[in-house]
Amino acid sequence: MSKYLKFKTPATEQAGDLKSRYGLKNHGLVHLDRVYWNLPEPALYEEASFRQEGFMAHGGPFVVNTGKWSARAAQDKYVVKEPSTEDKIWWGEYNRPYAPENFSSLVARVQAFLQDEELFVQDCYVGADAEYRMPIRVITEFAWHSLFARNMFILPETQEEYQNHVPEFTVIAAPSFKVDPRIDGTRSETAIILSFADRLALICNSSYGGEIKKSMFTVMNFLLPLQDVLSMHCSANVGDGGDVALFFGLSGTGKTTLSADPRRRLIGDDEHGWSDEGVFNFEGGCYAKVIRLSADNEPEIYDTTRRFATLPETLVQDPPSRRLDLDDAPSTENTRAAYPLEFIPNVVPEGAVKSHPKNVILLTCDAQGVLPPIARLDPEHAVYHFISGYTSKIAGTEIGLGIEPEIAFSACFGAPFMVHHPFQYANMLRAKMEKHGANCWLVNTGWVGGGWNVGKRISIRHTRNLLNAALEGKLDGVEYRKDRLFGCEVPLSCPDVPEDVLDPSTSWGNRDEYFKKYDALAARFIDNFKLYASGCPEEVAAAGPKRLRK
């Protein structure tokens, strides 16, 4: 809204009803026009509609368009390098150092820019476990960003709790503010900068909602391992017997879809901690890809796109009926929807369980079409594959990706959000798996019968049957073969899955061509692991693949 127009908006009268005593002056935000504190969903709908930030679609979701920011600006993320972070962060491609003096100057300019503006505040928590729960504050220019934060994080329950809320970390999302590379030392006019000394994250010149979510995930990935809690980019569910399953994987691997199993209770779909007491969700919501969702294959997630409070990004509608077309992606494949976790049936309402994982699933989308659909990993192979984080990047998940999937290695299946050396997370994972007797499985949800332009995507029905067999212990007594290159164990049979599906070489027209492609992938693994070898014991590198003898 223009800072020079003075008139009432739909929620003007309720703007301060849930105001915290810890005001915005504590963040250096002064001379503001009006601040909307902790507005609930209906009021945010009204404000966002009034400001023409989006529209209500059939069934009740509020649809927004993020413009050119249709994905994370991964190359524009920085961490302030100061005494508390200098020797703890693994500096490099994803953790670019940023000078403290530049950050102080930038914060002052953002504070000045926001004077006389209307702002929205959501006071929330990250972490469902009370022992590790952190109060946070999300300050935004847009009403829909406030709804996004309300959907994604854990909310206070009483007016008194809102009034007494004091954040331990704050996010300021200012998509209208462009940084200046000449004076700010950034790569472009967009910047996502975290300062652990100031307990502040700045998001400038990006309106993509995922930046808010992932900034707080990065914060937890730094802080929790220092408390001996493993922070994880994974979904999690639990069976009736308390058997927790973790699903690691990047966007496009099926992490959200596969964990939403009606026969198991969902703990969360993306970010979790594993403490000595059990597993807990960081969030209070889900942020799922919804492009080409199927009511048959993903009924729980599909249903959320027809509900009030769901916040889909960049979806196409039929103007007269306001019905969404989930199959149409004119500008991006990364069409997502943020919705409360409670929208998924059979969810764990507390967001935490006092039991430990019995199965750890490493999901990969192999666009080369050579990996087996499932393989069992011993501890050393588990650490190697966890650090490698192999998958194929699918179009739309990051700015700059084309149509063809790209081979990618993302450490811990979430490299952009990991701030310590990958072995620190991997070693914690191995220790917890060994302590609690968890099995580890590598599950390929990619292609069979050839690469992405020749073969076909593995049937989700087969993937579900393989997962169910692993989770239910039906693969414990079957015969296995040792993979020729990677050394992992591949089952020769599985209930309700054809045997030829378990051996991808049989679905290729030319077996020699298959092993040539497989050997090339092994070479990529070996080359990639050189980036981490200096920080890992020799036995971890030794668990890597072996090349075919020429």
XYZ file of C-alpha atoms in Angstrom:
550
model
C 0.000 0.000 0.000
C 1.146 3.539 -0.656
C 2.645 5.133 2.426
C 0.940 8.417 1.514
C -2.679 7.226 1.330
C -4.491 7.281 4.662
C -7.674 5.205 4.834
C -9.055 2.266 6.740
C -8.572 -1.293 5.537
C -10.755 -4.305 6.456
C -8.780 -5.229 9.600
C -7.881 -1.723 10.803
C -10.008 -2.021 13.937
C -8.430 -5.367 14.905
C -4.833 -4.514 13.976
C -3.587 -4.356 17.564
C -5.871 -6.835 19.331
C -3.147 -9.509 19.520
C -0.189 -7.159 19.835
C 2.899 -8.294 21.733
C 4.303 -6.077 24.465
C 7.658 -6.611 22.772
C 7.050 -4.089 20.006
C 8.690 -3.419 16.658
C 10.812 -0.622 18.115
C 12.964 -3.438 19.498
C 13.784 -4.283 15.874
C 14.560 -0.688 14.959
C 11.276 -0.342 13.083
C 9.831 3.063 13.941
C 7.577 5.721 12.403
C 5.367 3.034 10.903
C 1.944 3.715 9.431
C 0.026 0.746 10.850
C 1.040 -2.683 12.133
C -1.313 -5.655 11.847
C -0.497 -8.028 14.687
C -1.174 -11.759 14.416
C -4.272 -11.469 12.255
C -6.149 -14.788 11.836
C -6.887 -16.304 8.452
C -10.197 -14.561 7.588
C -8.752 -11.111 8.327
C -5.647 -11.856 6.269
C -7.868 -12.976 3.378
C -9.644 -9.631 3.559
C -6.431 -7.628 3.739
C -4.725 -9.568 0.935
C -7.808 -9.234 -1.278
C -8.120 -5.527 -0.497
C -4.485 -5.044 -1.543
C -5.006 -7.149 -4.685
C -2.307 -9.629 -3.648
C -4.311 -12.602 -4.920
C -7.787 -14.099 -5.249
C -9.989 -16.667 -3.583
C -10.448 -19.787 -5.712
C -13.230 -22.359 -5.779
C -13.384 -24.212 -2.466
C -11.679 -21.447 -0.498
C -7.883 -21.384 -1.115
C -6.248 -17.983 -1.576
C -4.067 -17.993 -4.702
C -1.088 -15.655 -5.124
C 1.462 -15.067 -7.856
C 5.052 -14.680 -6.708
C 6.102 -13.085 -10.006
C 9.635 -13.771 -11.143
C 10.480 -15.245 -7.737
C 8.956 -18.653 -8.426
C 11.669 -20.552 -6.538
C 14.483 -20.094 -4.046
C 17.283 -17.709 -4.982
C 19.889 -20.217 -3.799
C 22.869 -18.218 -5.094
C 21.792 -15.095 -3.207
C 21.886 -16.561 0.305
C 24.498 -15.340 2.814
C 25.474 -15.836 6.458
C 27.124 -13.068 8.433
C 30.638 -14.144 9.383
C 31.361 -13.066 12.949
C 32.844 -14.656 16.128
C 29.851 -16.914 16.878
C 29.848 -18.418 13.382
C 33.393 -18.075 12.050
C 34.688 -21.478 13.160
C 31.376 -23.380 13.200
C 29.966 -22.907 9.710
C 31.106 -24.843 6.657
C 31.707 -21.876 4.388
C 31.302 -22.397 0.664
C 28.772 -22.476 -2.122
C 25.681 -22.433 0.092
C 27.066 -20.592 3.090
C 28.554 -17.478 1.583
C 30.200 -15.228 4.168
C 28.818 -11.736 4.584
C 30.602 -8.880 6.348
C 29.068 -7.677 9.656
C 29.558 -4.018 8.704
C 27.692 -4.551 5.431
C 24.853 -6.230 7.290
C 24.550 -3.389 9.811
C 24.400 -0.876 6.980
C 21.827 -2.912 5.072
C 19.602 -3.357 8.129
C 19.619 0.407 8.700
C 18.549 1.024 5.113
C 15.747 -1.539 5.323
C 14.549 0.048 8.561
C 14.485 3.457 6.867
C 12.740 2.022 3.796
C 9.934 0.594 5.922
C 9.143 3.864 7.690
C 5.568 5.047 7.068
C 4.699 1.606 5.688
C 2.031 -0.827 6.850
C 3.485 -4.086 8.131
C 2.138 -7.488 9.149
C 3.498 -9.475 12.096
C 3.083 -13.122 13.017
C 4.480 -14.301 16.354
C 5.010 -18.062 16.214
C 7.259 -20.931 17.248
C 9.597 -23.333 15.483
C 9.868 -26.793 17.030
C 7.013 -28.935 18.362
C 9.111 -30.290 21.246
C 8.763 -27.838 24.147
C 12.379 -28.428 25.200
C 13.729 -27.186 21.864
C 10.910 -24.849 20.791
C 12.082 -21.388 19.702
C 9.834 -18.312 19.638
C 10.187 -16.383 16.386
C 8.690 -13.329 14.704
C 7.923 -12.904 10.994
C 7.525 -9.284 9.834
C 6.237 -8.840 6.297
C 5.144 -6.220 3.791
C 2.470 -8.463 2.257
C -0.623 -9.797 3.986
C -0.276 -13.126 2.174
C 3.248 -13.594 3.539
C 1.731 -13.243 6.996
C -0.783 -15.960 6.121
C 2.095 -18.090 4.825
C 3.940 -17.764 8.149
C 0.735 -18.532 10.033
C 0.254 -21.709 8.007
C 3.859 -22.892 8.236
C 4.828 -22.293 11.854
C 3.393 -23.233 15.253
C 0.987 -20.694 16.727
C 0.436 -19.436 20.279
C -2.856 -20.580 21.771
C -4.004 -17.660 23.962
C -4.141 -13.868 23.869
C -1.852 -13.751 26.894
C 0.696 -15.880 25.047
C 0.630 -13.433 22.139
C 1.022 -10.452 24.451
C 4.036 -11.975 26.209
C 5.753 -13.269 23.076
C 9.436 -12.340 22.854
C 11.144 -13.682 19.723
C 14.555 -15.328 19.806
C 14.889 -14.981 16.035
C 13.193 -12.574 13.625
C 12.565 -12.664 9.875
C 11.967 -9.422 7.990
C 10.589 -10.059 4.505
C 10.869 -6.906 2.378
C 10.229 -7.978 -1.230
C 9.897 -4.349 -2.382
C 13.429 -3.501 -1.223
C 16.253 -4.072 -3.692
C 19.791 -4.382 -2.388
C 22.593 -2.621 -4.256
C 25.468 -4.947 -5.237
C 27.810 -1.980 -5.531
C 27.509 -1.048 -1.863
C 26.084 -4.211 -0.281
C 28.574 -6.695 -1.739
C 25.855 -8.989 -3.082
C 25.624 -10.890 -6.354
C 22.378 -9.266 -7.448
C 19.572 -7.036 -6.207
C 18.147 -10.015 -4.269
C 19.564 -11.180 -0.942
C 18.648 -13.596 1.830
C 21.012 -12.919 4.734
C 21.148 -14.597 8.163
C 22.875 -13.052 11.153
C 23.143 -15.310 14.195
C 24.705 -12.539 16.243
C 21.712 -10.264 15.585
C 19.229 -13.160 15.555
C 17.833 -11.700 12.355
C 17.121 -12.835 8.800
C 16.602 -10.335 5.981
C 14.776 -11.344 2.801
C 15.099 -8.599 0.202
C 13.688 -8.399 -3.332
C 12.033 -11.826 -3.316
C 8.365 -12.560 -2.719
C 8.747 -16.368 -2.859
C 7.199 -17.665 0.367
C 9.659 -20.539 0.629
C 12.451 -18.131 1.556
C 10.705 -17.451 4.895
C 10.347 -21.142 5.660
C 13.840 -22.165 4.590
C 15.518 -19.296 6.403
C 14.179 -20.641 9.687
C 15.137 -24.190 8.724
C 18.712 -23.006 8.163
C 18.659 -21.387 11.607
C 17.574 -24.652 13.255
C 20.222 -26.564 11.290
C 22.854 -24.375 12.902
C 21.543 -24.279 16.465
C 20.169 -27.781 17.164
C 23.282 -29.881 16.390
C 25.092 -27.742 18.968
C 22.550 -29.172 21.454
C 23.121 -32.765 20.252
C 19.854 -32.783 18.300
C 19.993 -33.939 14.681
C 18.181 -31.483 12.403
C 16.874 -33.166 9.258
C 15.411 -32.227 5.874
C 12.922 -35.079 5.887
C 9.309 -36.019 6.291
C 8.305 -38.394 9.069
C 5.431 -40.671 9.946
C 4.732 -43.276 12.606
C 2.941 -46.632 12.671
C 0.532 -47.945 15.265
C 3.406 -49.624 17.085
C 5.365 -46.390 17.475
C 7.759 -47.266 14.642
C 8.874 -43.954 13.141
C 10.010 -43.724 9.508
C 12.076 -40.850 8.132
C 11.956 -39.873 4.446
C 14.928 -37.825 3.242
C 14.808 -36.336 -0.220
C 14.867 -33.200 -2.294
C 11.946 -31.678 -4.155
C 10.564 -34.031 -6.792
C 11.572 -37.272 -5.073
C 8.159 -37.937 -3.523
C 9.022 -37.101 0.081
C 5.726 -35.389 0.862
C 3.575 -37.790 -1.162
C 5.089 -40.996 0.200
C 4.986 -39.916 3.835
C 1.263 -39.056 3.594
C 0.252 -42.687 4.070
C -3.331 -43.215 5.330
C -2.157 -46.297 7.247
C 0.408 -44.307 9.240
C 0.176 -41.040 11.167
C 2.035 -38.071 9.724
C 4.426 -36.220 12.044
C 5.454 -33.679 9.417
C 6.349 -33.352 5.746
C 9.685 -31.524 5.565
C 11.754 -30.541 8.615
C 12.368 -32.461 11.832
C 14.631 -32.899 14.809
C 15.783 -36.208 16.332
C 16.601 -35.848 20.001
C 17.304 -38.400 22.734
C 13.563 -38.427 23.447
C 12.260 -38.964 19.910
C 11.338 -37.130 16.714
C 9.611 -33.749 16.452
C 8.380 -31.509 13.668
C 9.797 -28.006 13.287
C 6.632 -26.714 11.665
C 2.897 -26.453 12.009
C 2.153 -26.797 8.318
C 3.110 -28.246 4.946
C 4.500 -26.645 1.793
C 3.840 -29.190 -0.918
C 4.252 -29.184 -4.689
C 0.800 -29.328 -6.254
C 1.523 -29.315 -9.978
C -0.261 -32.252 -11.637
C -1.544 -33.614 -8.345
C -3.749 -36.657 -8.728
C -6.843 -37.245 -6.618
C -6.132 -40.974 -7.018
C -2.441 -41.041 -6.145
C -2.213 -38.123 -3.670
C -5.763 -37.721 -2.329
C -4.806 -36.110 0.996
C -2.693 -33.358 -0.563
C -5.095 -32.920 -3.481
C -7.941 -32.211 -1.068
C -6.029 -29.345 0.567
C -6.151 -27.376 -2.704
C -9.930 -27.067 -2.218
C -9.866 -25.717 1.343
C -10.063 -22.345 3.032
C -6.698 -21.120 4.417
C -4.624 -23.094 1.891
C -2.243 -20.729 0.120
C -1.303 -21.931 -3.398
C 1.381 -20.061 -5.326
C 1.322 -19.387 -9.082
C -1.554 -21.596 -10.170
C -3.835 -21.174 -13.183
C -7.560 -20.659 -12.722
C -10.630 -20.660 -14.912
C -11.780 -17.015 -14.453
C -15.585 -17.492 -14.410
C -15.621 -20.484 -12.048
C -12.419 -19.697 -10.122
C -11.519 -23.394 -10.358
C -7.817 -24.226 -10.256
C -6.087 -26.176 -13.005
C -3.352 -28.221 -11.346
C -2.158 -29.567 -14.692
C -1.295 -26.168 -16.169
C 2.098 -24.638 -15.347
C 2.626 -21.703 -17.725
C 5.404 -20.003 -15.766
C 6.903 -22.544 -13.341
C 6.865 -26.218 -12.380
C 7.363 -25.161 -8.764
C 3.719 -24.527 -7.957
C 3.330 -25.043 -4.227
C 0.667 -24.699 -1.570
C 1.109 -23.872 2.098
C -1.528 -25.315 4.402
C -1.907 -26.226 8.092
C -0.666 -29.684 9.023
C -4.093 -30.506 10.447
C -5.486 -30.533 6.903
C -3.839 -33.933 6.406
C -5.934 -36.751 7.896
C -4.353 -39.039 10.449
C -1.774 -36.501 11.586
C 0.039 -36.468 14.934
C -1.526 -33.321 16.435
C 1.296 -32.729 18.907
C 3.887 -32.776 16.103
C 6.197 -34.956 18.206
C 6.499 -38.591 19.269
C 8.448 -40.134 22.109
C 9.753 -42.993 19.980
C 12.610 -43.442 17.552
C 12.927 -44.312 13.846
C 13.056 -47.960 12.845
C 13.532 -47.144 9.157
C 15.401 -44.339 7.427
C 14.505 -43.844 3.751
C 16.895 -41.996 1.427
C 14.829 -40.977 -1.592
C 16.495 -40.269 -4.912
C 15.038 -39.424 -8.289
C 17.475 -41.083 -10.698
C 16.820 -39.563 -14.118
C 19.589 -41.762 -15.563
C 17.366 -44.819 -15.079
C 20.080 -47.063 -13.621
C 19.669 -47.294 -9.839
C 17.564 -50.114 -8.384
C 14.145 -49.080 -7.008
C 15.167 -50.098 -3.480
C 18.392 -51.173 -1.777
C 19.403 -51.817 1.819
C 22.397 -49.871 3.143
C 24.780 -50.804 5.942
C 25.950 -47.939 8.236
C 28.979 -46.977 6.117
C 27.011 -46.995 2.864
C 24.253 -45.038 4.622
C 26.711 -42.316 5.654
C 28.212 -42.195 2.155
C 24.854 -41.850 0.409
C 23.576 -39.380 2.996
C 26.578 -37.119 2.470
C 26.361 -37.546 -1.309
C 22.636 -36.771 -1.465
C 22.284 -37.850 -5.088
C 19.164 -36.958 -7.020
C 18.055 -35.184 -10.182
C 16.925 -31.599 -9.943
C 13.485 -31.261 -11.441
C 12.493 -28.134 -13.352
C 11.203 -25.272 -11.231
C 12.647 -25.986 -7.785
C 15.402 -23.402 -8.226
C 15.731 -20.365 -10.440
C 17.562 -21.165 -13.681
C 16.647 -24.837 -14.127
C 15.532 -25.941 -17.595
C 13.146 -28.667 -18.696
C 15.642 -31.547 -18.614
C 16.443 -32.946 -15.143
C 20.004 -32.288 -13.987
C 22.251 -34.681 -12.062
C 22.677 -33.178 -8.618
C 24.418 -33.998 -5.369
C 22.958 -32.193 -2.384
C 24.682 -33.102 0.860
C 22.325 -34.474 3.526
C 19.552 -34.161 0.924
C 19.370 -30.459 1.723
C 22.768 -28.822 1.137
C 21.436 -25.251 0.714
C 20.164 -25.349 4.299
C 23.023 -27.192 6.035
C 25.499 -24.933 7.790
C 27.857 -27.420 9.455
C 30.100 -29.858 7.559
C 27.898 -32.655 6.118
C 29.802 -35.324 8.061
C 28.654 -33.738 11.327
C 25.025 -34.415 10.403
C 25.834 -37.803 8.841
C 27.787 -38.987 11.868
C 24.927 -37.994 14.165
C 22.527 -39.911 11.926
C 24.670 -43.049 12.013
C 25.057 -42.881 15.799
C 21.301 -42.564 16.315
C 20.522 -45.316 13.794
C 22.934 -47.699 15.491
C 21.681 -46.810 18.981
C 18.043 -47.428 18.077
C 18.497 -50.267 15.551
C 17.154 -48.469 12.493
C 17.430 -49.877 8.967
C 18.445 -47.617 6.092
C 17.034 -47.911 2.570
C 17.913 -46.170 -0.680
C 14.689 -45.776 -2.685
C 14.742 -44.619 -6.299
C 11.578 -42.856 -7.503
C 13.105 -41.904 -10.860
C 13.122 -43.609 -14.231
C 13.311 -47.210 -15.467
C 13.980 -48.636 -18.925
C 16.244 -45.733 -19.819
C 16.769 -42.101 -18.896
C 14.032 -39.491 -18.560
C 13.670 -39.005 -22.335
C 13.631 -42.751 -23.124
C 12.261 -44.675 -20.144
C 9.320 -43.991 -17.857
C 8.900 -42.887 -14.251
C 8.777 -45.747 -11.748
C 5.175 -46.545 -10.885
C 4.139 -44.916 -7.613
C 2.209 -48.110 -6.907
C 5.408 -50.149 -7.075
C 7.239 -47.599 -4.928
C 4.522 -47.703 -2.277
C 4.550 -51.503 -2.252
C 8.336 -51.536 -1.864
C 8.167 -49.021 0.974
C 5.372 -50.862 2.730
C 7.361 -54.089 2.533
C 10.414 -52.379 4.041
C 8.440 -50.673 6.816
C 6.507 -53.823 7.681
C 9.602 -56.048 7.800
C 8.593 -58.119 4.754
C 12.046 -57.638 3.190
C 13.900 -59.017 6.210
C 13.792 -62.642 5.132
C 14.123 -62.392 1.363
C 17.253 -63.140 -0.662
C 19.457 -60.213 -1.697
C 22.101 -59.610 -4.349
C 25.087 -57.321 -3.921
C 25.007 -54.421 -6.355
C 27.902 -54.700 -8.796
C 29.033 -51.073 -8.544
C 27.636 -49.581 -5.334
C 27.923 -52.592 -3.058
C 24.462 -52.140 -1.515
C 22.028 -55.025 -1.065
C 19.150 -55.310 -3.539
C 16.225 -57.656 -2.759
C 15.506 -60.294 -5.391
C 11.800 -60.382 -4.556
C 9.149 -58.258 -2.905
C 5.433 -58.859 -2.341
C 3.228 -57.255 -5.007
C 6.211 -56.103 -7.089
C 7.324 -57.903 -10.292
C 10.831 -59.345 -9.963
C 12.052 -57.647 -13.142
C 11.282 -54.255 -11.576
C 13.907 -54.937 -8.904
C 16.657 -55.292 -11.532
C 16.649 -52.178 -13.749
C 19.173 -53.694 -16.184
C 16.477 -56.051 -17.473
C 14.260 -53.191 -18.656
C 16.947 -51.650 -20.868
C 17.077 -52.717 -24.494
C 20.869 -53.013 -24.340
C 22.458 -54.385 -21.151
C 25.936 -53.092 -22.095
C 24.488 -49.609 -22.582
C 22.900 -49.862 -19.131
C 26.201 -50.665 -17.393
C 27.985 -47.958 -19.377
C 25.502 -45.423 -18.039
C 25.674 -46.902 -14.546
C 29.486 -46.717 -14.554
C 29.292 -43.075 -15.628
C 27.033 -42.342 -12.667
C 29.492 -44.098 -10.331
C 32.234 -41.833 -11.670
C 30.105 -38.780 -10.850
C 29.633 -40.053 -7.277
C 33.377 -40.535 -6.818
C 34.201 -37.122 -8.213
C 31.558 -35.403 -6.085
C 32.720 -37.016 -2.837
C 36.131 -35.398 -3.197
C 34.466 -32.213 -1.920
C 33.830 -33.847 1.462
C 36.625 -36.404 1.798
C 38.919 -34.182 3.869
C 36.270 -33.949 6.591
C 35.369 -37.658 6.621
C 37.092 -40.822 7.896
C 38.669 -43.005 5.204
C 36.132 -45.796 5.726
C 33.314 -43.517 4.580
C 34.993 -42.748 1.259
C 35.767 -46.469 0.901
C 32.022 -47.190 0.963
C 31.635 -45.390 -2.353
C 31.030 -47.120 -5.693
C 33.697 -49.026 -7.613
C 34.192 -48.412 -11.312
C 33.817 -51.230 -13.845
C 37.118 -52.723 -14.937
C 38.016 -51.833 -18.503
